[in-house]
mmCIF file of C-alpha atoms in Angstrom:
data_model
loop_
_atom_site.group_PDB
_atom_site.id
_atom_site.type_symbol
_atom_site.label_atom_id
_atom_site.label_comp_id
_atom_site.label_asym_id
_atom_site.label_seq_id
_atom_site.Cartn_x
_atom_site.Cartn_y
_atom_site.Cartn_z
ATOM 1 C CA UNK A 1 -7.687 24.596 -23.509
ATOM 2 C CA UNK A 2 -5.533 24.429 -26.690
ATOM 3 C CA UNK A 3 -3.139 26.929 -25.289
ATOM 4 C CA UNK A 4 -2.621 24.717 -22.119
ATOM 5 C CA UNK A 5 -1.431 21.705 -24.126
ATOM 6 C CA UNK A 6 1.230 23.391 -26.404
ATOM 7 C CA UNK A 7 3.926 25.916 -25.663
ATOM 8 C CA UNK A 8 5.267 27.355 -22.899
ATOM 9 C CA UNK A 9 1.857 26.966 -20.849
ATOM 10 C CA UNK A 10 1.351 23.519 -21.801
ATOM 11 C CA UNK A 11 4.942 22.784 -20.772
ATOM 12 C CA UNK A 12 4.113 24.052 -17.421
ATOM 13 C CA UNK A 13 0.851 22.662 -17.246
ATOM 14 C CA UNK A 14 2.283 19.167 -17.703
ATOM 15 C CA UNK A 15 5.490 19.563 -15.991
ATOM 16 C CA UNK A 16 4.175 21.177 -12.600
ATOM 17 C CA UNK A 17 0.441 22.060 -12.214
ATOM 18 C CA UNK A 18 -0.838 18.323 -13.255
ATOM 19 C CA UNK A 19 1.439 16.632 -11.243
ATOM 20 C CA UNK A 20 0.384 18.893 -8.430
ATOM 21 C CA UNK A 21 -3.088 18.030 -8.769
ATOM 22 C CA UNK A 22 -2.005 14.224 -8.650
ATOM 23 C CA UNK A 23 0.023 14.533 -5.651
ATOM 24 C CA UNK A 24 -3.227 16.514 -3.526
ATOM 25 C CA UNK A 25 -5.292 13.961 -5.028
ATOM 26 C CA UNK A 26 -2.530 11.228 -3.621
ATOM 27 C CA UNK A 27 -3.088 13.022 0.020
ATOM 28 C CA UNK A 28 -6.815 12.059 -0.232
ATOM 29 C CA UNK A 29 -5.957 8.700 -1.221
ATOM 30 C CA UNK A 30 -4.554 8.179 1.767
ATOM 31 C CA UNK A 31 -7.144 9.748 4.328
ATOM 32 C CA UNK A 32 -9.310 7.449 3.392
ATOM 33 C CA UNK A 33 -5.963 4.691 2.975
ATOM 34 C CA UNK A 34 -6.257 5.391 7.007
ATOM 35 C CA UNK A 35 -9.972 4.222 7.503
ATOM 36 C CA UNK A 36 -8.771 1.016 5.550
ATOM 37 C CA UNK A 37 -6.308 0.353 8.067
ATOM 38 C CA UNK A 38 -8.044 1.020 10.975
ATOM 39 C CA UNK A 39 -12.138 -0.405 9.773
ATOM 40 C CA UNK A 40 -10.933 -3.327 8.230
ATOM 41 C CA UNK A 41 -9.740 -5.336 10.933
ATOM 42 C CA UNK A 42 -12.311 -4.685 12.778
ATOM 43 C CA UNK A 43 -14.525 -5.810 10.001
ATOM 44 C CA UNK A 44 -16.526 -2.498 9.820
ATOM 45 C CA UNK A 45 -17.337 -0.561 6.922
ATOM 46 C CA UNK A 46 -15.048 1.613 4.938
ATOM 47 C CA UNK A 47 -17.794 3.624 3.474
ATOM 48 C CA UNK A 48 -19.615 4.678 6.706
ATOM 49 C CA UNK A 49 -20.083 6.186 8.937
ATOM 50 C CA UNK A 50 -17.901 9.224 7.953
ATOM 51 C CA UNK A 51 -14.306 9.963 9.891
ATOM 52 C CA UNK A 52 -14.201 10.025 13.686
ATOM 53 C CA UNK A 53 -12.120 10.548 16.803
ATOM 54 C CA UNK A 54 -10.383 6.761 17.172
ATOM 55 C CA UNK A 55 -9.991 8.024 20.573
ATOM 56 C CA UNK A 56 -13.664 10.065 21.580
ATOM 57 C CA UNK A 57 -15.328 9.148 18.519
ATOM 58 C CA UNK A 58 -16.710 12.378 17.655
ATOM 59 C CA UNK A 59 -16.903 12.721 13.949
ATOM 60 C CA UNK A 60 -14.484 15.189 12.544
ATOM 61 C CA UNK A 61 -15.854 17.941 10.607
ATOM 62 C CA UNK A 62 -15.079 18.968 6.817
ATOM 63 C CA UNK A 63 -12.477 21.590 7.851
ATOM 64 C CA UNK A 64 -10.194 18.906 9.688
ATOM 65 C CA UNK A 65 -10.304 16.491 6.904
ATOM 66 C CA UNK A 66 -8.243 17.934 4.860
ATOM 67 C CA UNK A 67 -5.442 16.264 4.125
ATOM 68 C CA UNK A 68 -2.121 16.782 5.724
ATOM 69 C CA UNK A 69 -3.077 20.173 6.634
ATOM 70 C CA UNK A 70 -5.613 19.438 9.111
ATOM 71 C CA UNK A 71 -3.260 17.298 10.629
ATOM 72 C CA UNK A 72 -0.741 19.845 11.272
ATOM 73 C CA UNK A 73 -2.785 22.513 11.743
ATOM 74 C CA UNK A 74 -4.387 20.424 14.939
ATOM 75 C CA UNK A 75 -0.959 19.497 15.807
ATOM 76 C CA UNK A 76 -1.841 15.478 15.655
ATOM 77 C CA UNK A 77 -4.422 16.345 18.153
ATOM 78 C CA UNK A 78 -8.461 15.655 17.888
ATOM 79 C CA UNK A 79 -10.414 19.065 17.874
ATOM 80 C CA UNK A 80 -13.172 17.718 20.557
ATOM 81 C CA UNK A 81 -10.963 15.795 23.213
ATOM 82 C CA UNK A 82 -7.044 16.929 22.306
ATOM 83 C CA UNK A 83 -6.027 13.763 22.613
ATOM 84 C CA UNK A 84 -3.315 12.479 20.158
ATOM 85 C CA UNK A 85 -3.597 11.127 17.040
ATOM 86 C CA UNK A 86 -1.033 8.508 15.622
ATOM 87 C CA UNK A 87 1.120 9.961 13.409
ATOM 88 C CA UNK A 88 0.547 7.371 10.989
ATOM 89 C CA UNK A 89 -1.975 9.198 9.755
ATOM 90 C CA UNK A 90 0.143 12.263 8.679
ATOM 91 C CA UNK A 91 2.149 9.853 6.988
ATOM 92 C CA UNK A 92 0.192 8.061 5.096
ATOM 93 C CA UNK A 93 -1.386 10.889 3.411
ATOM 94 C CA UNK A 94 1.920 12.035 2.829
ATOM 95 C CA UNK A 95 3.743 8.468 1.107
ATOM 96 C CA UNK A 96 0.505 8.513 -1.192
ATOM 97 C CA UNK A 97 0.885 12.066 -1.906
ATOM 98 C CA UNK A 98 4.368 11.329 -3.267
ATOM 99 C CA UNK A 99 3.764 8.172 -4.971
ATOM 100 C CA UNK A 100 0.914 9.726 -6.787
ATOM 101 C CA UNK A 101 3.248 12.251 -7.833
ATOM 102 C CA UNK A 102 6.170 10.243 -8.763
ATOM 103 C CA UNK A 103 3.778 7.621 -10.923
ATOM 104 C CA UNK A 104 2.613 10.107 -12.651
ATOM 105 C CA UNK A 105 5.741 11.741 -13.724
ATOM 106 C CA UNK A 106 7.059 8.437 -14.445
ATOM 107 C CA UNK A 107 3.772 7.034 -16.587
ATOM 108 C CA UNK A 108 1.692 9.978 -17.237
ATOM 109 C CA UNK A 109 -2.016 10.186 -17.788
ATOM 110 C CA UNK A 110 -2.349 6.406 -18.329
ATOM 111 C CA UNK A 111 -4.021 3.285 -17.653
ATOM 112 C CA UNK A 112 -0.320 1.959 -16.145
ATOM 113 C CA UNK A 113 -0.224 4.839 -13.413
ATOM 114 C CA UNK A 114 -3.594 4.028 -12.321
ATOM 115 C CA UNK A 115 -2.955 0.524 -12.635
ATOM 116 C CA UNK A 116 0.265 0.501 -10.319
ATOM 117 C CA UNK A 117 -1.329 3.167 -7.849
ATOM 118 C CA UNK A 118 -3.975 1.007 -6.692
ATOM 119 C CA UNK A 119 -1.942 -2.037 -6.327
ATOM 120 C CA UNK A 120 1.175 0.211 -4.195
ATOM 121 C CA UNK A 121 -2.288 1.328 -2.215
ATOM 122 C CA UNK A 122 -3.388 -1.775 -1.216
ATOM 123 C CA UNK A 123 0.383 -2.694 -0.288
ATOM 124 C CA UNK A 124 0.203 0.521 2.134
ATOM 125 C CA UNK A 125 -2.826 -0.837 3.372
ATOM 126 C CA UNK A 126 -1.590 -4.674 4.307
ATOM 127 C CA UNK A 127 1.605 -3.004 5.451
ATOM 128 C CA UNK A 128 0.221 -0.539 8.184
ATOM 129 C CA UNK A 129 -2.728 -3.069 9.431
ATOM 130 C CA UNK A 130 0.035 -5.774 9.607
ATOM 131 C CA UNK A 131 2.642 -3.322 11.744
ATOM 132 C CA UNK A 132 -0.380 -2.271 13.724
ATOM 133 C CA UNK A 133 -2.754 -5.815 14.396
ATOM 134 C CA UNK A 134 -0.110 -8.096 12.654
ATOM 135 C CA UNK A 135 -2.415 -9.785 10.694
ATOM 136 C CA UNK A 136 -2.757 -9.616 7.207
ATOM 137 C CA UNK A 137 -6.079 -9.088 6.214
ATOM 138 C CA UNK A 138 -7.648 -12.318 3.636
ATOM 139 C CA UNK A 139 -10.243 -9.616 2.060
ATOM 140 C CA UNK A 140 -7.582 -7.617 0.268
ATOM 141 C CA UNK A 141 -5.205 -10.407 -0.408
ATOM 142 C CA UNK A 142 -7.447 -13.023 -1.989
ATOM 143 C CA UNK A 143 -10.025 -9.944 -4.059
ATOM 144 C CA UNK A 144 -6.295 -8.516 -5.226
ATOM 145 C CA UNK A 145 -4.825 -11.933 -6.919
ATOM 146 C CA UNK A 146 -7.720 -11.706 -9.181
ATOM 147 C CA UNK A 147 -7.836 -7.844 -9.808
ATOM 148 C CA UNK A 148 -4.330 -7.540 -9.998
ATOM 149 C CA UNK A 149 -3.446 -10.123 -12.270
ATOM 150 C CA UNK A 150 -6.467 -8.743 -14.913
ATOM 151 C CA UNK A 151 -4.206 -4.996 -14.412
ATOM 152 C CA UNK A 152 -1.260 -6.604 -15.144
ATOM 153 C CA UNK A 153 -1.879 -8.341 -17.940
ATOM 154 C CA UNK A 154 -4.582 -5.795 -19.462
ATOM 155 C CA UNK A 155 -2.321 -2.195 -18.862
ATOM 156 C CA UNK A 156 1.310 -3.372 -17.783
ATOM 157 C CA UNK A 157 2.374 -6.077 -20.177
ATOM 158 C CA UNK A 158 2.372 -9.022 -18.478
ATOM 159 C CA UNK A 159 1.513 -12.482 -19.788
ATOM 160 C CA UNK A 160 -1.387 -14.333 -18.443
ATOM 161 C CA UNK A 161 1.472 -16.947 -17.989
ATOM 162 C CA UNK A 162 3.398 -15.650 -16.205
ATOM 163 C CA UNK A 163 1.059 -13.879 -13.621
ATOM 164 C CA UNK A 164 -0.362 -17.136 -13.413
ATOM 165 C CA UNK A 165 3.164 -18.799 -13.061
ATOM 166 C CA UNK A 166 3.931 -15.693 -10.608
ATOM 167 C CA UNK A 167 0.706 -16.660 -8.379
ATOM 168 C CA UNK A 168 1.640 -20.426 -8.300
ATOM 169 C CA UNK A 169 5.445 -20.049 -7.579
ATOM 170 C CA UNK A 170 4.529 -16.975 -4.692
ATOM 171 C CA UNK A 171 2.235 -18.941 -3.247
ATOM 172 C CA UNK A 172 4.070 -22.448 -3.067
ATOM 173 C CA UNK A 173 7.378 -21.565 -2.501
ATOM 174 C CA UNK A 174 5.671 -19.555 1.088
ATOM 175 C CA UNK A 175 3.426 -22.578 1.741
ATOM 176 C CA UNK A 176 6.685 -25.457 1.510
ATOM 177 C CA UNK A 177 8.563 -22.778 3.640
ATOM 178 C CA UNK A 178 5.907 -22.834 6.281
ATOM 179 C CA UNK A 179 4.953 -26.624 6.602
ATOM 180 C CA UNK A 180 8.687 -27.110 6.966
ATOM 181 C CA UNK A 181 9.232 -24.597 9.433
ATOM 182 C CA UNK A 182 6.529 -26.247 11.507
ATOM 183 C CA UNK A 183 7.175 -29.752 10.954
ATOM 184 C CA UNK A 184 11.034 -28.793 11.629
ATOM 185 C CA UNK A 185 9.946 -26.419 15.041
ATOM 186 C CA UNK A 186 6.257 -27.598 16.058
ATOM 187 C CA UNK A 187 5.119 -23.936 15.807
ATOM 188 C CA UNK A 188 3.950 -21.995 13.089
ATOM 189 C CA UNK A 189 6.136 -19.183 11.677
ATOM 190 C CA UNK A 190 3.421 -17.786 9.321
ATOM 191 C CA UNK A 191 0.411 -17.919 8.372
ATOM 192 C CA UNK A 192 -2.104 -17.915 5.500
ATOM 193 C CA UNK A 193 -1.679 -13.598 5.400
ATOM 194 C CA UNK A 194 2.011 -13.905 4.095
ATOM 195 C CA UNK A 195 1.097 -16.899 1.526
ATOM 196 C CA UNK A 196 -1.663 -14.942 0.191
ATOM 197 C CA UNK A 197 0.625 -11.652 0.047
ATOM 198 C CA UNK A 198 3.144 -13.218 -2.018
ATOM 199 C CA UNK A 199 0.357 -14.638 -4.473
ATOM 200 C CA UNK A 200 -0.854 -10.926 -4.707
ATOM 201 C CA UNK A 201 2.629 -9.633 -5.570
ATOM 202 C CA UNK A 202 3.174 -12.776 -7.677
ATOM 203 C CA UNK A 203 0.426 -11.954 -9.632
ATOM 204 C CA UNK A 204 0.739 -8.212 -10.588
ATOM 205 C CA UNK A 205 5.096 -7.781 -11.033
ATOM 206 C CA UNK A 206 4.975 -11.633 -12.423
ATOM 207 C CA UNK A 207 7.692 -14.901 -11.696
ATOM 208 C CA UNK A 208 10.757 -13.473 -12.432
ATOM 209 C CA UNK A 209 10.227 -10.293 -10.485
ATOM 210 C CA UNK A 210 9.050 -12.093 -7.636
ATOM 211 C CA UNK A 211 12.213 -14.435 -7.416
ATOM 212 C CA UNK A 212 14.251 -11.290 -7.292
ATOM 213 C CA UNK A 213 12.490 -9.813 -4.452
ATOM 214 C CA UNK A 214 12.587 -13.303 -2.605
ATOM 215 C CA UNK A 215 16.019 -13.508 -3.330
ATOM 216 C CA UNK A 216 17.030 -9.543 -2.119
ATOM 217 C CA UNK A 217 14.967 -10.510 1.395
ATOM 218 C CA UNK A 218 16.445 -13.298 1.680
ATOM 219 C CA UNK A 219 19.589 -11.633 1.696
ATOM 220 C CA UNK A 220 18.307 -8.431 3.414
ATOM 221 C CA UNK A 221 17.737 -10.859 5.986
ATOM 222 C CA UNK A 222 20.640 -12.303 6.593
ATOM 223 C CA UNK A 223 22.394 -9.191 6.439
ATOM 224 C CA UNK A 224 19.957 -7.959 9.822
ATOM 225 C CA UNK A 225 20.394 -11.058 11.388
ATOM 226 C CA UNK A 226 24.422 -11.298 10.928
ATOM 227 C CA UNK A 227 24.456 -7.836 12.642
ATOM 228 C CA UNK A 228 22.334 -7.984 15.248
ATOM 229 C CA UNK A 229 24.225 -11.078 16.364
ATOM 230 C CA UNK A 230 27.471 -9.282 16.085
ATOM 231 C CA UNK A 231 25.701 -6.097 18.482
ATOM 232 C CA UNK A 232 24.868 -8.848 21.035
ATOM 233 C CA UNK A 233 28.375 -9.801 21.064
#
């Protein structure tokens, strides 16, 4: 073991086969990532039954579980009726794989990588259930304030201020904008999901990070809607 942690070996080791192992433990991640984002809309359980056909329903078997390769192997189709799966799948066993990687190159073996991997997983998870049922689902918002906030301040420096400032500011500065916007329009423009998000966010990166993603949006924004009205002429 010694010999893997010094010299040339260990250089390897740590450079290339650890990572490795990160990034194919990353890919399982995200298979079960997928049974998030399609059980827990539906309010069904995560844990079982195991994997099946969202199409047939036919479980799927060990052999076509595997990660990425199954996938590909199959050709995004199920074994029992060939119809297609979403290729959302595929790529979110992929995006984990590589964000496993990269966070540990970037932190290491440490509480931090762990830390920031399970919050970017539940972002994955409230991003693909919102493009798919757009909702944004209460159980992972409202658990991860709490949870997130404890990471943050235990593993990634943050004050208890200011991921309690972070969860205040996120969360009012989304609730003003959407009791004006439907006081100014009649209609809601969003709903408890996005003021919940924010808090979640708020609470992990902290108040001053948050501001500056509010404030590239913002301008994101703008920039989309400047050129789509100059397309439409």
């Amino acid at each position: 073991m010694d010999s893997l942690l010094s010299g040339a070996e260990g250089g390897l080791f740590w450079a290339v086969w650890l990572p490795a192992f990160f990034a194919l433990a990353g890919a399982a991640v995200g298979s079960f990532l997928n049974v998030c984002i399609a059980r827990i809309p539906e309010g069904l359980s995560i844990v079982s039954p195991g994997s099946r056909c969202p199409h047939c329903g036919h479980p799927i078997c060990y052999r076509d579980n595997i990660p990425v390769i199954a996938y590909l192997l199959l050709r995004g189709k199920c074994r029992d009726c060939r119809r297609r799966i979403s290729p959302r799948y595929l790529l979110v066993e992929i995006l984990t794989a590589a964000l496993a990687w990269f966070l540990f190159r970037k932190f290491g073996l440490t509480p931090a990588f762990f830390a920031v991997f399970v919050f970017i997983c539940a972002l994955i998870v409230v991003t693909f259930i919102d493009l798919d049922q757009q909702i944004i689902p209460h159980v992972i918002t409202l658990s991860g304030i709490p949870i997130f906030s404890l990471l943050a301040v235990l593993f990634m420096g943050l004050s208890a201020v200011d991921a309690f400032l972070g969860v205040m500011i996120g969360a009012g500065i989304l609730y003003f904008v959407a009791v004006y916007y439907e006081a100014l329009t009649g209609r809601e423009g969003m709903g408890g999901g996005d003021v919940n998000l924010l808090a979640m966010l708020g609470a992990f990166l902290g108040w001053k990070s948050l501001l500056f993603i509010l404030l590239v949006s913002s301008l994101l924004g703008a920039v989309v809607g400047v050129a789509i009205i100059l397309i439409k002429g």
